[in-house]
């Protein structure tokens, strides 16, 4: 099975292949949407190799089926023209360069760029209420709606842009507490997963947050929910609480 594409069941050598790690959950969801039973073997692995074309077709087919199941709208949908956006190098909010490599080399802009690391990130953005005159949010929603999996696309954003997206003006009401927590933890997750070290202090993680800061207990709970046994938390008395993160091994 290791030499076969789990989607088409053909030899991996028959075409270009890609190793799916961060987008694995999307493949599983796509399989469940199709009802082909191929999701089971993917449940117990951290990454998998498939044909590039199979991955694309699989995701698109599942997406279309989901839309069909949701039912047609009362009015015919407007035709949309897809434009290519380079999520891997540009901030998906402002459209300007967001190069993590350059950011790591420059201490002046350290931690200003984050990568999307959770599947529900896209839905959280799409669920933000539209505000009159907020053309930026409309553009962002349109831009990400064409991309099925922002995690797999390695989408990134400037933290400053992300904060403005949630709170565009001083006169606007602040977003719900849960949205604030989700936005804050996205920054923490991105910092951990894109950092060369695997050992962090709570104080260090909180320094990545420049706007809303969840309490220590909430941060601990969210980290354990996301990483489970991949993160170990140790409390030293006297001394800071240490967080040890273990990345998923590559196949």
Tab-separated table of N, CA, C and O in Angstrom, residues 158-233:
chain	number	residue	atom	x	y	z
A	158	UNK	N	-0.292	38.800	7.655
A	158	UNK	CA	0.332	39.684	8.629
A	158	UNK	C	-0.584	39.752	9.850
A	158	UNK	O	-1.800	39.915	9.708
A	159	UNK	N	-0.014	39.624	11.022
A	159	UNK	CA	-0.825	39.677	12.236
A	159	UNK	C	-1.546	41.023	12.360
A	159	UNK	O	-2.684	41.094	12.831
A	160	UNK	N	-0.884	42.081	11.915
A	160	UNK	CA	-1.499	43.405	11.967
A	160	UNK	C	-2.741	43.449	11.082
A	160	UNK	O	-3.780	44.001	11.471
A	161	UNK	N	-2.648	42.846	9.893
A	161	UNK	CA	-3.796	42.808	8.978
A	161	UNK	C	-4.930	41.977	9.576
A	161	UNK	O	-6.111	42.317	9.436
A	162	UNK	N	-4.552	40.882	10.239
A	162	UNK	CA	-5.552	39.987	10.826
A	162	UNK	C	-6.329	40.700	11.926
A	162	UNK	O	-7.551	40.557	12.041
A	163	UNK	N	-5.623	41.493	12.743
A	163	UNK	CA	-6.302	42.231	13.814
A	163	UNK	C	-7.244	43.279	13.239
A	163	UNK	O	-8.360	43.469	13.726
A	164	UNK	N	-6.798	43.963	12.189
A	164	UNK	CA	-7.645	44.982	11.567
A	164	UNK	C	-8.882	44.363	10.930
A	164	UNK	O	-9.945	44.976	10.878
A	165	UNK	N	-8.725	43.134	10.443
A	165	UNK	CA	-9.851	42.456	9.808
A	165	UNK	C	-10.965	42.203	10.822
A	165	UNK	O	-12.149	42.287	10.500
A	166	UNK	N	-10.578	41.889	12.061
A	166	UNK	CA	-11.562	41.635	13.110
A	166	UNK	C	-12.078	42.923	13.745
A	166	UNK	O	-13.219	42.992	14.188
A	167	UNK	N	-11.225	43.933	13.799
A	167	UNK	CA	-11.615	45.210	14.395
A	167	UNK	C	-11.191	46.345	13.470
A	167	UNK	O	-10.185	47.012	13.706
A	168	UNK	N	-11.939	46.572	12.384
A	168	UNK	CA	-11.532	47.550	11.367
A	168	UNK	C	-11.521	48.992	11.816
A	168	UNK	O	-10.844	49.821	11.236
A	169	UNK	N	-12.250	49.337	12.857
A	169	UNK	CA	-12.298	50.736	13.288
A	169	UNK	C	-12.507	50.845	14.776
A	169	UNK	O	-13.026	49.938	15.420
A	170	UNK	N	-12.096	51.954	15.356
A	170	UNK	CA	-12.225	52.126	16.798
A	170	UNK	C	-13.675	52.225	17.226
A	170	UNK	O	-14.023	51.954	18.366
A	171	UNK	N	-14.545	52.601	16.281
A	171	UNK	CA	-15.951	52.749	16.636
A	171	UNK	C	-16.733	51.462	16.512
A	171	UNK	O	-17.905	51.398	16.854
A	172	UNK	N	-16.093	50.420	16.015
A	172	UNK	CA	-16.789	49.159	15.822
A	172	UNK	C	-16.827	48.359	17.115
A	172	UNK	O	-15.946	48.459	17.958
A	173	UNK	N	-17.850	47.548	17.246
A	173	UNK	CA	-17.930	46.664	18.398
A	173	UNK	C	-16.885	45.574	18.260
A	173	UNK	O	-16.604	45.096	17.173
A	174	UNK	N	-16.325	45.176	19.365
A	174	UNK	CA	-15.330	44.112	19.339
A	174	UNK	C	-16.000	42.786	19.041
A	174	UNK	O	-17.161	42.574	19.349
A	175	UNK	N	-15.241	41.887	18.438
A	175	UNK	CA	-15.782	40.577	18.109
A	175	UNK	C	-16.045	39.787	19.372
A	175	UNK	O	-15.564	40.113	20.451
A	176	UNK	N	-16.806	38.733	19.234
A	176	UNK	CA	-17.156	37.916	20.387
A	176	UNK	C	-15.905	37.350	21.046
A	176	UNK	O	-14.898	37.108	20.389
A	177	UNK	N	-15.944	37.105	22.363
A	177	UNK	CA	-14.780	36.566	23.075
A	177	UNK	C	-14.211	35.316	22.423
A	177	UNK	O	-13.002	35.162	22.327
A	178	UNK	N	-15.084	34.410	21.950
A	178	UNK	CA	-14.593	33.175	21.350
A	178	UNK	C	-13.799	33.460	20.089
A	178	UNK	O	-12.778	32.831	19.827
A	179	UNK	N	-14.271	34.433	19.296
A	179	UNK	CA	-13.528	34.810	18.095
A	179	UNK	C	-12.173	35.396	18.461
A	179	UNK	O	-11.175	35.178	17.780
A	180	UNK	N	-12.146	36.176	19.549
A	180	UNK	CA	-10.883	36.750	20.010
A	180	UNK	C	-9.910	35.649	20.422
A	180	UNK	O	-8.719	35.712	20.124
A	181	UNK	N	-10.423	34.654	21.118
A	181	UNK	CA	-9.580	33.538	21.565
A	181	UNK	C	-9.041	32.774	20.365
A	181	UNK	O	-7.852	32.460	20.290
A	182	UNK	N	-9.921	32.474	19.402
A	182	UNK	CA	-9.501	31.729	18.209
A	182	UNK	C	-8.423	32.489	17.447
A	182	UNK	O	-7.437	31.902	16.990
A	183	UNK	N	-8.617	33.796	17.300
A	183	UNK	CA	-7.646	34.610	16.567
A	183	UNK	C	-6.307	34.638	17.298
A	183	UNK	O	-5.240	34.535	16.682
A	184	UNK	N	-6.357	34.770	18.617
A	184	UNK	CA	-5.127	34.812	19.403
A	184	UNK	C	-4.385	33.482	19.329
A	184	UNK	O	-3.162	33.441	19.153
A	185	UNK	N	-5.124	32.382	19.447
A	185	UNK	CA	-4.480	31.067	19.437
A	185	UNK	C	-3.917	30.729	18.065
A	185	UNK	O	-2.954	29.969	17.959
A	186	UNK	N	-4.493	31.275	16.998
A	186	UNK	CA	-3.927	31.073	15.663
A	186	UNK	C	-2.492	31.594	15.628
A	186	UNK	O	-1.602	30.980	15.038
A	187	UNK	N	-2.270	32.742	16.272
A	187	UNK	CA	-0.922	33.308	16.312
A	187	UNK	C	0.022	32.414	17.115
A	187	UNK	O	1.179	32.208	16.741
A	188	UNK	N	-0.476	31.886	18.231
A	188	UNK	CA	0.351	31.011	19.069
A	188	UNK	C	0.700	29.729	18.318
A	188	UNK	O	1.857	29.293	18.298
A	189	UNK	N	-0.310	29.108	17.672
A	189	UNK	CA	-0.076	27.872	16.918
A	189	UNK	C	0.955	28.101	15.815
A	189	UNK	O	1.861	27.290	15.607
A	190	UNK	N	0.787	29.203	15.105
A	190	UNK	CA	1.695	29.501	13.997
A	190	UNK	C	3.117	29.724	14.503
A	190	UNK	O	4.084	29.270	13.886
A	191	UNK	N	3.243	30.409	15.627
A	191	UNK	CA	4.570	30.673	16.197
A	191	UNK	C	5.267	29.363	16.559
A	191	UNK	O	6.445	29.159	16.253
A	192	UNK	N	4.527	28.452	17.186
A	192	UNK	CA	5.102	27.164	17.595
A	192	UNK	C	5.517	26.343	16.386
A	192	UNK	O	6.628	25.808	16.318
A	193	UNK	N	4.632	26.242	15.397
A	193	UNK	CA	4.865	25.351	14.267
A	193	UNK	C	5.883	25.887	13.268
A	193	UNK	O	6.414	25.132	12.461
A	194	UNK	N	6.141	27.184	13.311
A	194	UNK	CA	7.097	27.761	12.368
A	194	UNK	C	8.374	28.230	13.051
A	194	UNK	O	9.157	28.979	12.479
A	195	UNK	N	8.578	27.775	14.277
A	195	UNK	CA	9.764	28.149	15.035
A	195	UNK	C	10.749	26.988	15.028
A	195	UNK	O	10.357	25.823	15.058
A	196	UNK	N	12.014	27.294	14.976
A	196	UNK	CA	13.031	26.245	14.920
A	196	UNK	C	13.166	25.508	16.247
A	196	UNK	O	13.545	24.344	16.282
A	197	UNK	N	12.882	26.184	17.352
A	197	UNK	CA	12.982	25.541	18.660
A	197	UNK	C	11.728	24.721	18.950
A	197	UNK	O	10.689	24.894	18.319
A	198	UNK	N	11.833	23.829	19.924
A	198	UNK	CA	10.673	23.034	20.324
A	198	UNK	C	10.358	23.240	21.805
A	198	UNK	O	9.522	22.547	22.371
A	199	UNK	N	11.042	24.188	22.424
A	199	UNK	CA	10.835	24.468	23.844
A	199	UNK	C	10.432	25.928	24.013
A	199	UNK	O	11.081	26.830	23.502
A	200	UNK	N	9.336	26.160	24.725
A	200	UNK	CA	8.814	27.509	24.879
A	200	UNK	C	8.367	27.744	26.320
A	200	UNK	O	8.006	26.805	27.031
A	201	UNK	N	8.379	29.002	26.717
A	201	UNK	CA	7.789	29.376	27.998
A	201	UNK	C	6.445	30.031	27.715
A	201	UNK	O	6.201	30.528	26.609
A	202	UNK	N	5.585	30.035	28.710
A	202	UNK	CA	4.278	30.666	28.541
A	202	UNK	C	4.440	32.148	28.240
A	202	UNK	O	3.724	32.714	27.413
A	203	UNK	N	5.403	32.768	28.898
A	203	UNK	CA	5.657	34.191	28.670
A	203	UNK	C	6.044	34.450	27.219
A	203	UNK	O	5.591	35.419	26.603
A	204	UNK	N	6.861	33.566	26.646
A	204	UNK	CA	7.286	33.715	25.254
A	204	UNK	C	6.099	33.598	24.313
A	204	UNK	O	5.966	34.373	23.358
A	205	UNK	N	5.221	32.635	24.576
A	205	UNK	CA	4.052	32.447	23.718
A	205	UNK	C	3.114	33.643	23.800
A	205	UNK	O	2.529	34.063	22.795
A	206	UNK	N	2.985	34.209	24.980
A	206	UNK	CA	2.081	35.353	25.150
A	206	UNK	C	2.636	36.612	24.491
A	206	UNK	O	1.881	37.523	24.152
A	207	UNK	N	3.943	36.652	24.290
A	207	UNK	CA	4.541	37.810	23.630
A	207	UNK	C	4.180	37.880	22.150
A	207	UNK	O	4.334	38.925	21.517
A	208	UNK	N	3.696	36.770	21.592
A	208	UNK	CA	3.272	36.786	20.189
A	208	UNK	C	1.922	37.473	20.033
A	208	UNK	O	1.489	37.745	18.918
A	209	UNK	N	1.254	37.745	21.158
A	209	UNK	CA	-0.077	38.344	21.131
A	209	UNK	C	0.031	39.830	21.437
A	209	UNK	O	0.501	40.218	22.505
A	210	UNK	N	-0.387	40.641	20.502
A	210	UNK	CA	-0.293	42.089	20.684
A	210	UNK	C	-1.657	42.735	20.881
A	210	UNK	O	-1.751	43.919	21.148
A	211	UNK	N	-2.708	41.950	20.748
A	211	UNK	CA	-4.056	42.500	20.917
A	211	UNK	C	-4.741	41.777	22.072
A	211	UNK	O	-4.409	41.989	23.222
A	212	UNK	N	-5.657	40.898	21.781
A	212	UNK	CA	-6.349	40.151	22.830
A	212	UNK	C	-5.463	39.027	23.354
A	212	UNK	O	-4.852	38.294	22.578
A	213	UNK	N	-5.383	38.889	24.675
A	213	UNK	CA	-4.566	37.843	25.285
A	213	UNK	C	-5.430	36.973	26.194
A	213	UNK	O	-5.895	37.435	27.232
A	214	UNK	N	-5.664	35.709	25.812
A	214	UNK	CA	-6.417	34.796	26.678
A	214	UNK	C	-5.656	34.581	27.987
A	214	UNK	O	-4.442	34.784	28.056
A	215	UNK	N	-6.364	34.140	29.018
A	215	UNK	CA	-5.682	33.874	30.278
A	215	UNK	C	-4.842	32.603	30.160
A	215	UNK	O	-4.989	31.818	29.217
A	216	UNK	N	-3.957	32.405	31.124
A	216	UNK	CA	-3.007	31.284	31.073
A	216	UNK	C	-3.725	29.935	30.986
A	216	UNK	O	-3.299	29.036	30.251
A	217	UNK	N	-4.806	29.789	31.729
A	217	UNK	CA	-5.536	28.524	31.737
A	217	UNK	C	-6.118	28.220	30.360
A	217	UNK	O	-6.059	27.079	29.880
A	218	UNK	N	-6.665	29.249	29.702
A	218	UNK	CA	-7.254	29.061	28.372
A	218	UNK	C	-6.189	28.663	27.359
A	218	UNK	O	-6.400	27.772	26.531
A	219	UNK	N	-5.031	29.316	27.422
A	219	UNK	CA	-3.938	28.984	26.502
A	219	UNK	C	-3.521	27.531	26.686
A	219	UNK	O	-3.326	26.793	25.714
A	220	UNK	N	-3.388	27.105	27.921
A	220	UNK	CA	-2.987	25.726	28.215
A	220	UNK	C	-4.014	24.730	27.663
A	220	UNK	O	-3.660	23.736	27.023
A	221	UNK	N	-5.297	25.019	27.874
A	221	UNK	CA	-6.357	24.122	27.403
A	221	UNK	C	-6.362	24.035	25.879
A	221	UNK	O	-6.469	22.947	25.298
A	222	UNK	N	-6.228	25.184	25.215
A	222	UNK	CA	-6.249	25.211	23.750
A	222	UNK	C	-5.051	24.471	23.160
A	222	UNK	O	-5.169	23.797	22.128
A	223	UNK	N	-3.898	24.595	23.800
A	223	UNK	CA	-2.710	23.886	23.322
A	223	UNK	C	-2.890	22.376	23.455
A	223	UNK	O	-2.531	21.611	22.559
A	224	UNK	N	-3.461	21.953	24.568
A	224	UNK	CA	-3.679	20.520	24.783
A	224	UNK	C	-4.743	19.980	23.831
A	224	UNK	O	-4.652	18.848	23.362
A	225	UNK	N	-5.766	20.795	23.536
A	225	UNK	CA	-6.812	20.361	22.604
A	225	UNK	C	-6.247	20.166	21.201
A	225	UNK	O	-6.603	19.214	20.508
A	226	UNK	N	-5.375	21.069	20.789
A	226	UNK	CA	-4.849	21.004	19.419
A	226	UNK	C	-3.765	19.942	19.262
A	226	UNK	O	-3.752	19.186	18.294
A	227	UNK	N	-2.832	19.894	20.205
A	227	UNK	CA	-1.654	19.045	20.020
A	227	UNK	C	-1.690	17.735	20.802
A	227	UNK	O	-0.869	16.856	20.556
A	228	UNK	N	-2.591	17.614	21.753
A	228	UNK	CA	-2.748	16.368	22.506
A	228	UNK	C	-1.402	15.904	23.071
A	228	UNK	O	-0.739	16.631	23.803
A	229	UNK	N	-0.963	14.685	22.691
A	229	UNK	CA	0.277	14.142	23.242
A	229	UNK	C	1.527	14.667	22.546
A	229	UNK	O	2.642	14.246	22.857
A	230	UNK	N	1.346	15.605	21.603
A	230	UNK	CA	2.512	16.182	20.927
A	230	UNK	C	3.086	17.369	21.692
A	230	UNK	O	4.072	17.964	21.278
A	231	UNK	N	2.457	17.724	22.801
A	231	UNK	CA	2.985	18.815	23.607
A	231	UNK	C	2.996	18.393	25.073
A	231	UNK	O	2.052	17.778	25.566
A	232	UNK	N	4.109	18.653	25.735
A	232	UNK	CA	4.267	18.305	27.147
A	232	UNK	C	4.460	19.589	27.939
A	232	UNK	O	5.289	20.429	27.584
A	233	UNK	N	3.675	19.737	28.996
A	233	UNK	CA	3.727	20.948	29.811
A	233	UNK	C	4.278	20.590	31.184
A	233	UNK	O	3.762	19.702	31.860
